[in-house]
PDB file of C-alpha atoms and ligand atoms in Angstrom:
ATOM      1  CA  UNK A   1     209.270 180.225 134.386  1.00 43.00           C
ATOM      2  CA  UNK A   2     212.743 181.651 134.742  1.00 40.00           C
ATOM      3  CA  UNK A   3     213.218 185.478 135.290  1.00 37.00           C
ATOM      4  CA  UNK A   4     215.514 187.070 132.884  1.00 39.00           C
ATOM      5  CA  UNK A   5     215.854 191.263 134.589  1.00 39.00           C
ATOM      6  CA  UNK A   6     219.486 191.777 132.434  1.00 42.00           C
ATOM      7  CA  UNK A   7     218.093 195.015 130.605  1.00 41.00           C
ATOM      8  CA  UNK A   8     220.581 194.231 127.812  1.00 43.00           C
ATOM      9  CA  UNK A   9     219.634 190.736 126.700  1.00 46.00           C
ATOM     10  CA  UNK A  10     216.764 191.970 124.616  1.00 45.00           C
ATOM     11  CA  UNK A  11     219.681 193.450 121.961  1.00 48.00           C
ATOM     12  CA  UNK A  12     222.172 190.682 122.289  1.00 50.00           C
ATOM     13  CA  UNK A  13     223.582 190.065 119.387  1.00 49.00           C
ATOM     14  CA  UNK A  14     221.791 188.015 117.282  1.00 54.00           C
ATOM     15  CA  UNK A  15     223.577 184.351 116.041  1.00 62.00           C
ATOM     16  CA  UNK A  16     223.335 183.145 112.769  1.00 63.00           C
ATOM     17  CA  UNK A  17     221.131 185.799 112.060  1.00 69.00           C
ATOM     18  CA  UNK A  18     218.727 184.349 114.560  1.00 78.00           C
ATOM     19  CA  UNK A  19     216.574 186.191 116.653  1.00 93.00           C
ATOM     20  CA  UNK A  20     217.369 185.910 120.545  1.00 96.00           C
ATOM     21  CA  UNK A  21     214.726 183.795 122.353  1.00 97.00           C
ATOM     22  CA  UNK A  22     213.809 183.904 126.163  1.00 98.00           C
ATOM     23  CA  UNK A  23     210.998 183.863 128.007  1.00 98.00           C
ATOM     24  CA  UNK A  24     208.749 186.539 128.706  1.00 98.00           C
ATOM     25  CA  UNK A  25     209.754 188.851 131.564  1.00 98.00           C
ATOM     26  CA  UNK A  26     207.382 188.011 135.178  1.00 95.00           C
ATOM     27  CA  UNK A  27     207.635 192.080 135.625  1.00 97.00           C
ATOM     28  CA  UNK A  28     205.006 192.696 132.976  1.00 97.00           C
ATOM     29  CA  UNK A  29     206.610 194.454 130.499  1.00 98.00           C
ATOM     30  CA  UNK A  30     206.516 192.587 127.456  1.00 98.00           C
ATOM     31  CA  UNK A  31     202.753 191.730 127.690  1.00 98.00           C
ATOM     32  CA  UNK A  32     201.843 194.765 125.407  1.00 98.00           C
ATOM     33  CA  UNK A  33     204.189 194.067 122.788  1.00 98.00           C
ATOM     34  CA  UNK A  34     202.959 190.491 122.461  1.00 98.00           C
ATOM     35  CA  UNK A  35     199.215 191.252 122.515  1.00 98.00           C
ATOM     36  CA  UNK A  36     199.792 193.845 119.582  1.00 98.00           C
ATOM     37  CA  UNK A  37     201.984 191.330 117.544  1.00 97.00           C
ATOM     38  CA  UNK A  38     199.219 188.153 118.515  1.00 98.00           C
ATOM     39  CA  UNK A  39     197.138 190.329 117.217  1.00 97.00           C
ATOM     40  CA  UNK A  40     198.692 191.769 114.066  1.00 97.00           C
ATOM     41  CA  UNK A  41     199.740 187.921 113.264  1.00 97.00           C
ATOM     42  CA  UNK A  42     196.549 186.426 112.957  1.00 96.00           C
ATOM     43  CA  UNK A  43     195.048 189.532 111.470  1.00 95.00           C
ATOM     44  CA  UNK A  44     194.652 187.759 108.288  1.00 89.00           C
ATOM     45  CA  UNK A  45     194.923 184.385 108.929  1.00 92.00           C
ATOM     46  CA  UNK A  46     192.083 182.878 107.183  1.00 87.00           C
ATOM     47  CA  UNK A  47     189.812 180.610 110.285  1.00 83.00           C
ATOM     48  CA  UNK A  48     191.513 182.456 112.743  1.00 89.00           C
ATOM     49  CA  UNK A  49     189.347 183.084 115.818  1.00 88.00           C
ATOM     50  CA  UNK A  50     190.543 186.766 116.908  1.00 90.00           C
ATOM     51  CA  UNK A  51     190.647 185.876 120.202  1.00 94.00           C
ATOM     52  CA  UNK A  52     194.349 184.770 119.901  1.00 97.00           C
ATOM     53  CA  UNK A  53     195.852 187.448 122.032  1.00 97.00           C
ATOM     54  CA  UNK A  54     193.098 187.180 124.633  1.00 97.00           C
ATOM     55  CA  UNK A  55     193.760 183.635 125.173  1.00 98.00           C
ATOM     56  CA  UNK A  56     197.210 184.206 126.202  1.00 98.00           C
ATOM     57  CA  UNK A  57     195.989 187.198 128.571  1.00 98.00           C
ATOM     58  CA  UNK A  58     193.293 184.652 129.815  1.00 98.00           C
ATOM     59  CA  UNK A  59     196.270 182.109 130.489  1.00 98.00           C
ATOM     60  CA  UNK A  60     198.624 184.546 132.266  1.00 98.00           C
ATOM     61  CA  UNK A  61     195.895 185.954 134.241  1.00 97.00           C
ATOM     62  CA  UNK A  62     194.825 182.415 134.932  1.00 97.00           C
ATOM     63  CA  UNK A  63     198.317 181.504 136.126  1.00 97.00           C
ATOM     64  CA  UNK A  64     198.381 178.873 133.276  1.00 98.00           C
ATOM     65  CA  UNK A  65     200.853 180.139 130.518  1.00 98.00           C
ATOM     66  CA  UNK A  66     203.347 177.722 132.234  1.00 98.00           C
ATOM     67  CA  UNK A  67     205.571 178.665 128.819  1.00 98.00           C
ATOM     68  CA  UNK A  68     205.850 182.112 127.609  1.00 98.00           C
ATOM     69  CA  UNK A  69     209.120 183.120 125.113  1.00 98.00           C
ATOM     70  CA  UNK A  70     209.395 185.772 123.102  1.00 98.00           C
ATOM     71  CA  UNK A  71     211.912 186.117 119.662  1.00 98.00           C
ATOM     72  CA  UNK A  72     213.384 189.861 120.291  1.00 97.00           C
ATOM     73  CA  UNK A  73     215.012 191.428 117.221  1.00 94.00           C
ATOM     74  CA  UNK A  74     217.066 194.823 117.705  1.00 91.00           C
ATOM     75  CA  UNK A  75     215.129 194.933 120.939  1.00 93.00           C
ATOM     76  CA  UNK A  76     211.579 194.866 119.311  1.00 96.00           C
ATOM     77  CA  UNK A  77     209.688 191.546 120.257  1.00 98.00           C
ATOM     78  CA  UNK A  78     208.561 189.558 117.031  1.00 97.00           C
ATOM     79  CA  UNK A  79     207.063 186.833 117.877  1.00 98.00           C
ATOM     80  CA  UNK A  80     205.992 184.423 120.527  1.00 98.00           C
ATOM     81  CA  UNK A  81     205.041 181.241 121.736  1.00 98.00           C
ATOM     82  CA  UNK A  82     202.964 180.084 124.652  1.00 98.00           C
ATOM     83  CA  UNK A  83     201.978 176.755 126.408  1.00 98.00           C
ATOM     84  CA  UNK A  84     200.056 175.389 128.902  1.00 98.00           C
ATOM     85  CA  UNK A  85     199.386 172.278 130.558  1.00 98.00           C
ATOM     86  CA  UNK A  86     196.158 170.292 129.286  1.00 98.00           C
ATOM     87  CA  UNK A  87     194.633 167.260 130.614  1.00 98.00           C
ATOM     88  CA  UNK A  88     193.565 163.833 129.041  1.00 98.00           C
ATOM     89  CA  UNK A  89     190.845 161.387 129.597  1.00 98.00           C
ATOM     90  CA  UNK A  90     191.217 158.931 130.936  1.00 98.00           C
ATOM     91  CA  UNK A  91     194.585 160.542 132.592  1.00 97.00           C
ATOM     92  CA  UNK A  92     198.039 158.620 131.419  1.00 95.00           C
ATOM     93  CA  UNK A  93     200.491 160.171 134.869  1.00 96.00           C
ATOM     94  CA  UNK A  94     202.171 162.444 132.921  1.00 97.00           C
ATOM     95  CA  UNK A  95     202.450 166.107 132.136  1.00 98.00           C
ATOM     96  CA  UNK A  96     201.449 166.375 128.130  1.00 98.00           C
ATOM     97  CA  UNK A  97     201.246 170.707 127.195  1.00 98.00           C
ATOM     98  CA  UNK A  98     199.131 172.372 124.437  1.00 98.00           C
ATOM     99  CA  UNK A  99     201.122 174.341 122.553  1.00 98.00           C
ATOM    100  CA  UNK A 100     199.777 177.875 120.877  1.00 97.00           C
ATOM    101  CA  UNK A 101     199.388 180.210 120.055  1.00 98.00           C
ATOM    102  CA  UNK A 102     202.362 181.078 118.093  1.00 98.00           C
ATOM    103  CA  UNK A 103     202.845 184.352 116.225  1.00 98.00           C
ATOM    104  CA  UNK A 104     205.646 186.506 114.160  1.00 98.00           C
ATOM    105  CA  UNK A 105     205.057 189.677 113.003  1.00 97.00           C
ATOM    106  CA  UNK A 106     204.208 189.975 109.674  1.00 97.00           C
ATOM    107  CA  UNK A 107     207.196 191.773 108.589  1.00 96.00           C
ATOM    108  CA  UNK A 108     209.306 189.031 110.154  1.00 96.00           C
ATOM    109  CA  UNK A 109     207.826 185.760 108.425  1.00 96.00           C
ATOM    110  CA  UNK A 110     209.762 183.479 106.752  1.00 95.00           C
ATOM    111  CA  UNK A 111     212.836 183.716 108.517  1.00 93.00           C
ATOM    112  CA  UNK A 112     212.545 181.283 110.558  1.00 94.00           C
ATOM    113  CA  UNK A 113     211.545 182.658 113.681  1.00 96.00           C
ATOM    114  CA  UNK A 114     208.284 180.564 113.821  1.00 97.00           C
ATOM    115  CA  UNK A 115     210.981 177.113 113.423  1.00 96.00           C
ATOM    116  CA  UNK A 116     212.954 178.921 116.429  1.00 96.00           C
ATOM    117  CA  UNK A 117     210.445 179.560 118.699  1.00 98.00           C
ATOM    118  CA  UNK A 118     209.248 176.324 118.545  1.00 98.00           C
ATOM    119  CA  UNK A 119     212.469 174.309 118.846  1.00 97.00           C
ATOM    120  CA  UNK A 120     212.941 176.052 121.828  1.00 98.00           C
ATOM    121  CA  UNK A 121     210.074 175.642 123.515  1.00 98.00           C
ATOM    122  CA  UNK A 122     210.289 172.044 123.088  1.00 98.00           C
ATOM    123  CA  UNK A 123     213.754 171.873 124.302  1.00 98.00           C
ATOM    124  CA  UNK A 124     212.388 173.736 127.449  1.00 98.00           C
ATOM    125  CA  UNK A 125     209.386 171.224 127.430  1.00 98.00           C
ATOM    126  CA  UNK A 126     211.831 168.078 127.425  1.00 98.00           C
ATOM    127  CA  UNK A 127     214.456 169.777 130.114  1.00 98.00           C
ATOM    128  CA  UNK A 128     211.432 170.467 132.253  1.00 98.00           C
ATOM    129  CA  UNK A 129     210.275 166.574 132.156  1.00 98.00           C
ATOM    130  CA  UNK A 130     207.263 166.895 129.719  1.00 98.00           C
ATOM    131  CA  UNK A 131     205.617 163.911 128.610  1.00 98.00           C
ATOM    132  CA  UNK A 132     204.577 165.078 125.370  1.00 98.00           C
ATOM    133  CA  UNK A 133     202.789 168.037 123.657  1.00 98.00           C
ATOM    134  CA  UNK A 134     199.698 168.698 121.228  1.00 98.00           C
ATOM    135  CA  UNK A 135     198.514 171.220 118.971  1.00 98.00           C
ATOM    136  CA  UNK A 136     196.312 172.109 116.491  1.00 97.00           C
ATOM    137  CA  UNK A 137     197.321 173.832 113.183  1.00 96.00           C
ATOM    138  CA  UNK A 138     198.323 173.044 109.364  1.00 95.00           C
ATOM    139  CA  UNK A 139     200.849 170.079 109.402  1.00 96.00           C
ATOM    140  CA  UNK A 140     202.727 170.891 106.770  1.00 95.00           C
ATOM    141  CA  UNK A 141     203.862 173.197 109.441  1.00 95.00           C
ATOM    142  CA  UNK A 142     204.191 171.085 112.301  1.00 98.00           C
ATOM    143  CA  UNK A 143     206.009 168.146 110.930  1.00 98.00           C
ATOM    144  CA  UNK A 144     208.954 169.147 110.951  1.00 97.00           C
ATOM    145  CA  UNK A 145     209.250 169.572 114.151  1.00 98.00           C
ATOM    146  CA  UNK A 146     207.675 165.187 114.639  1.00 98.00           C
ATOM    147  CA  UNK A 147     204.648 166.721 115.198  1.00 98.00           C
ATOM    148  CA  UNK A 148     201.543 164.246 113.642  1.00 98.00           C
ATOM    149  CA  UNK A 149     198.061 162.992 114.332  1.00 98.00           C
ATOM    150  CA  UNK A 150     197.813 159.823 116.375  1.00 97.00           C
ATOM    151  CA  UNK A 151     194.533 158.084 116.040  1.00 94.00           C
ATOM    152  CA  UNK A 152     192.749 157.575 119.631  1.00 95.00           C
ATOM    153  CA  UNK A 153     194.541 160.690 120.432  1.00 98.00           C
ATOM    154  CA  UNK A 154     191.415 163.279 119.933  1.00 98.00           C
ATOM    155  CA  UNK A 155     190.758 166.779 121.257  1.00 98.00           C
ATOM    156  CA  UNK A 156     187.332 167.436 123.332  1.00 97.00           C
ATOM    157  CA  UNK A 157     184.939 169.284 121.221  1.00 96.00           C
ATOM    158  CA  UNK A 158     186.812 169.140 117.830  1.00 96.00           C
ATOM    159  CA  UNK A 159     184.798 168.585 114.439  1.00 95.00           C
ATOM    160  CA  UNK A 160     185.783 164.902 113.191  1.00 93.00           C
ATOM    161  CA  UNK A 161     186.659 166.820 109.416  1.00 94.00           C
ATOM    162  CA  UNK A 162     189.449 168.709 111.563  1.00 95.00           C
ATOM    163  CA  UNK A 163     191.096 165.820 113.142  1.00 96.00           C
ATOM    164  CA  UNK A 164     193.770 165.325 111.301  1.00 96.00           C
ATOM    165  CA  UNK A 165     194.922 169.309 112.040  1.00 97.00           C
ATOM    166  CA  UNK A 166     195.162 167.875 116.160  1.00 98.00           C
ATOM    167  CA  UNK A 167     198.736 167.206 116.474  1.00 98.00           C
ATOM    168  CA  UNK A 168     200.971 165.224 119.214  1.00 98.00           C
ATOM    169  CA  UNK A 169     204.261 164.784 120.153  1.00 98.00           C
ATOM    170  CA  UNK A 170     206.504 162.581 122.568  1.00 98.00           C
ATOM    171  CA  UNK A 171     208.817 164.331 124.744  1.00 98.00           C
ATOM    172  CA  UNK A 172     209.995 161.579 126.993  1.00 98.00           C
ATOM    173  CA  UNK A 173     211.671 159.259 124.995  1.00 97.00           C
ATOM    174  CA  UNK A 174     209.191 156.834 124.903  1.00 96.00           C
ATOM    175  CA  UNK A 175     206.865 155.418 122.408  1.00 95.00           C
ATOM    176  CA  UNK A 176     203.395 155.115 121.578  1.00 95.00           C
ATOM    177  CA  UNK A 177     200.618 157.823 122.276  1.00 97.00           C
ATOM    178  CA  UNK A 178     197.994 157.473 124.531  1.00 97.00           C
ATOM    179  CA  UNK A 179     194.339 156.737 123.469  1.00 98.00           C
ATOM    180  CA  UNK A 180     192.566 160.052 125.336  1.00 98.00           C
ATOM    181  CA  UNK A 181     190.504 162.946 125.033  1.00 98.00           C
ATOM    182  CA  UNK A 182     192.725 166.303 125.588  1.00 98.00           C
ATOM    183  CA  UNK A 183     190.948 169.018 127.132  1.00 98.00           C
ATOM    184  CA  UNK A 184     192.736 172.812 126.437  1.00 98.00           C
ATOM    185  CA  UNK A 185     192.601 175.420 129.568  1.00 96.00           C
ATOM    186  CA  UNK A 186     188.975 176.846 129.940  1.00 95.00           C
ATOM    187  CA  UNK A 187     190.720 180.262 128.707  1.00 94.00           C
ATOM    188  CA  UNK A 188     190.720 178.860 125.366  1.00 93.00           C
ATOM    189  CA  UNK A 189     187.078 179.584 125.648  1.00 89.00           C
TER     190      UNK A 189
HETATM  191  C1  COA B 201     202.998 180.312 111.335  1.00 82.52           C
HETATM  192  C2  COA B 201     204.118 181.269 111.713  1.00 82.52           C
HETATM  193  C3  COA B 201     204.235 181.335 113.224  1.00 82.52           C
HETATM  194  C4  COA B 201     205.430 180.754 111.127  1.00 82.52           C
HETATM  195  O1  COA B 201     206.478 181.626 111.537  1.00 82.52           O
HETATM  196  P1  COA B 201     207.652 181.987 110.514  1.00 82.52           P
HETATM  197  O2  COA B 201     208.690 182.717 111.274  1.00 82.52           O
HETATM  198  O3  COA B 201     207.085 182.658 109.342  1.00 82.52           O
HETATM  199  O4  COA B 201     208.132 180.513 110.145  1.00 82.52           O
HETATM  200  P2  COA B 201     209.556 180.080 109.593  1.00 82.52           P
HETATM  201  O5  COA B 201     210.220 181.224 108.925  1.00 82.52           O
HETATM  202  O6  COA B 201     210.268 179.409 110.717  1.00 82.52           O
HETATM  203  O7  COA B 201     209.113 179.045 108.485  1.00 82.52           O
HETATM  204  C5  COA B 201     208.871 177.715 108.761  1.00 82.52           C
HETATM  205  C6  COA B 201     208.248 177.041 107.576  1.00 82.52           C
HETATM  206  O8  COA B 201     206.835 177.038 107.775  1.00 82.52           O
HETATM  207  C7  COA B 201     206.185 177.463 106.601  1.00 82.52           C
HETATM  208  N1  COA B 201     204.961 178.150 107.026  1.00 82.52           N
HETATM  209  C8  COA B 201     204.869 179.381 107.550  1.00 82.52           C
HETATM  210  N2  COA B 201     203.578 179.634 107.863  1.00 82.52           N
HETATM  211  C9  COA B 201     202.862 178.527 107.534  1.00 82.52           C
HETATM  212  C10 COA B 201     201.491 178.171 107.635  1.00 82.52           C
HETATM  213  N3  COA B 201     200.561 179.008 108.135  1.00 82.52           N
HETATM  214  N4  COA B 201     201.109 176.946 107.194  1.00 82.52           N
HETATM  215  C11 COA B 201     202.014 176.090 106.695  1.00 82.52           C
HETATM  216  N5  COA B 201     203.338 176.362 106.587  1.00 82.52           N
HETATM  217  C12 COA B 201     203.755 177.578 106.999  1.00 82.52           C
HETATM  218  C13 COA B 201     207.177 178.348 105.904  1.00 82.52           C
HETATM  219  O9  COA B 201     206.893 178.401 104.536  1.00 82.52           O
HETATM  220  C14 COA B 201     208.475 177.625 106.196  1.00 82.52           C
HETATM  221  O10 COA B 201     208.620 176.539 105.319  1.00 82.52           O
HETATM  222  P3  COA B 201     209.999 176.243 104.565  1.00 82.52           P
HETATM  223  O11 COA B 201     211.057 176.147 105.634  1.00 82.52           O
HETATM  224  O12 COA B 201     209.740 174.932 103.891  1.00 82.52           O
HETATM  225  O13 COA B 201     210.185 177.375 103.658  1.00 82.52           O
HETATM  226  C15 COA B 201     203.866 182.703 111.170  1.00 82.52           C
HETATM  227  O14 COA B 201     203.757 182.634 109.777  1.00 82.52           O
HETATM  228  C16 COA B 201     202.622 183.357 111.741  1.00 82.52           C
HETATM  229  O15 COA B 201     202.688 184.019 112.768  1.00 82.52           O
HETATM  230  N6  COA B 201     201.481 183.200 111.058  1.00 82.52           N
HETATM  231  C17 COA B 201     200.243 183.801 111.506  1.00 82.52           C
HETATM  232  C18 COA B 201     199.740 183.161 112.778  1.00 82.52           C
HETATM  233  C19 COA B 201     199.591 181.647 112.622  1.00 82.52           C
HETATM  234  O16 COA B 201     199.061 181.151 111.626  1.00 82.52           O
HETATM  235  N7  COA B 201     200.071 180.901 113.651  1.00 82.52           N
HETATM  236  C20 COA B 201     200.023 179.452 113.654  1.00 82.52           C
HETATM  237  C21 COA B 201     198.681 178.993 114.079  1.00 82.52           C
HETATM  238  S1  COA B 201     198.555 177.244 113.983  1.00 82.52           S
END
């Protein structure tokens, strides 16, 4: 992950009325801000787990958040997107990332910081040579962005009536998806 220590890029002007997106800063100091927002975001969020913030401390402490950016607003962070690499079985040679969680504060929905966040994390994921990514979540949400379910694509351990909420992505220019069981980071556990 790139370091970003300019103490004024967090109130950059914003474009387009668009929140400024960068990654998380390595000294530390944004982890409270995005534990409290995780946290506030899923709050309500019917099937939620709870554990969404502690997963991306789990990650981080791990050493696998291999993607961390934050959407900063006047300075204040408002949301946040994370991912990490997961594995498939039997293994295709190439680098595929679960994506989540992804949060904006409450008082920030619906203005398309969510679309943001995740258009630039997969531009990051393409410059950086990913093959492709998953994720699981409401589709309606996810594709937009090309996400969809591919059948012989599963996840390890997911209920067959919540398959077609386990989403993938190519990031390489290629076609086709791979027929494999993806295995999340144990800290999703
Ligand atoms: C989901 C979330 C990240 C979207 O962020 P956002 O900044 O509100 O999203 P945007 O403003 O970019 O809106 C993108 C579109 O997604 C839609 N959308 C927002 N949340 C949605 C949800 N939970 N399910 C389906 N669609 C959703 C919006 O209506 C909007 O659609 P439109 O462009 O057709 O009007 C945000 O609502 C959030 O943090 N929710 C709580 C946590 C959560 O559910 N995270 C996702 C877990 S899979």
């Amino acid at each position: 992950m790139n370091t970003i220590t300019d103490a004024t890029s967090a109130t950059v002007p914003t474009r387009q009325g668009l929140p400024v997106i960068r990654p998380e800063r390595v000294d530390g100091s944004d982890i409270g801000a995005i534990r409290a927002l995780t946290a506030e975001a899923f709050a309500k969020v019917e099937h939620a787990s709870g554990t969404e913030a502690k997963i991306i401390d789990a990650l981080r402490d791990a050493g696998e958040l291999r993607y961390s950016l934050v959407a900063v607003r006047a300075g204040r962070i408002v949301g946040h997107v994370a991912a990490s690499r997961v594995t498939l079985d039997p293994p295709d040679g190439g680098w595929w990332y679960g994506i989540g969680p992804l949060s904006v504060h409450p008082d920030f929905q619906g203005q398309g910081t969510g679309s943001g966040l995740m258009r630039a994390l997969l531009d990051l994921l393409i410059v950086y040579g990913a093959t492709g990514a998953v994720l699981l979540g409401d589709p309606s949400l996810y594709a937009r962005f090309g996400f969809a379910p591919h059948e012989g694509l599963t996840m390890a351990g997911l209920a067959p009536e919540q398959a077609s909420y386990f989403q993938g992505l190519r990031l390489d220019g290629t076609v086709g998806y791979p027929e494999a069981t993806v295995s999340y980071s144990p800290a999703f556990d």
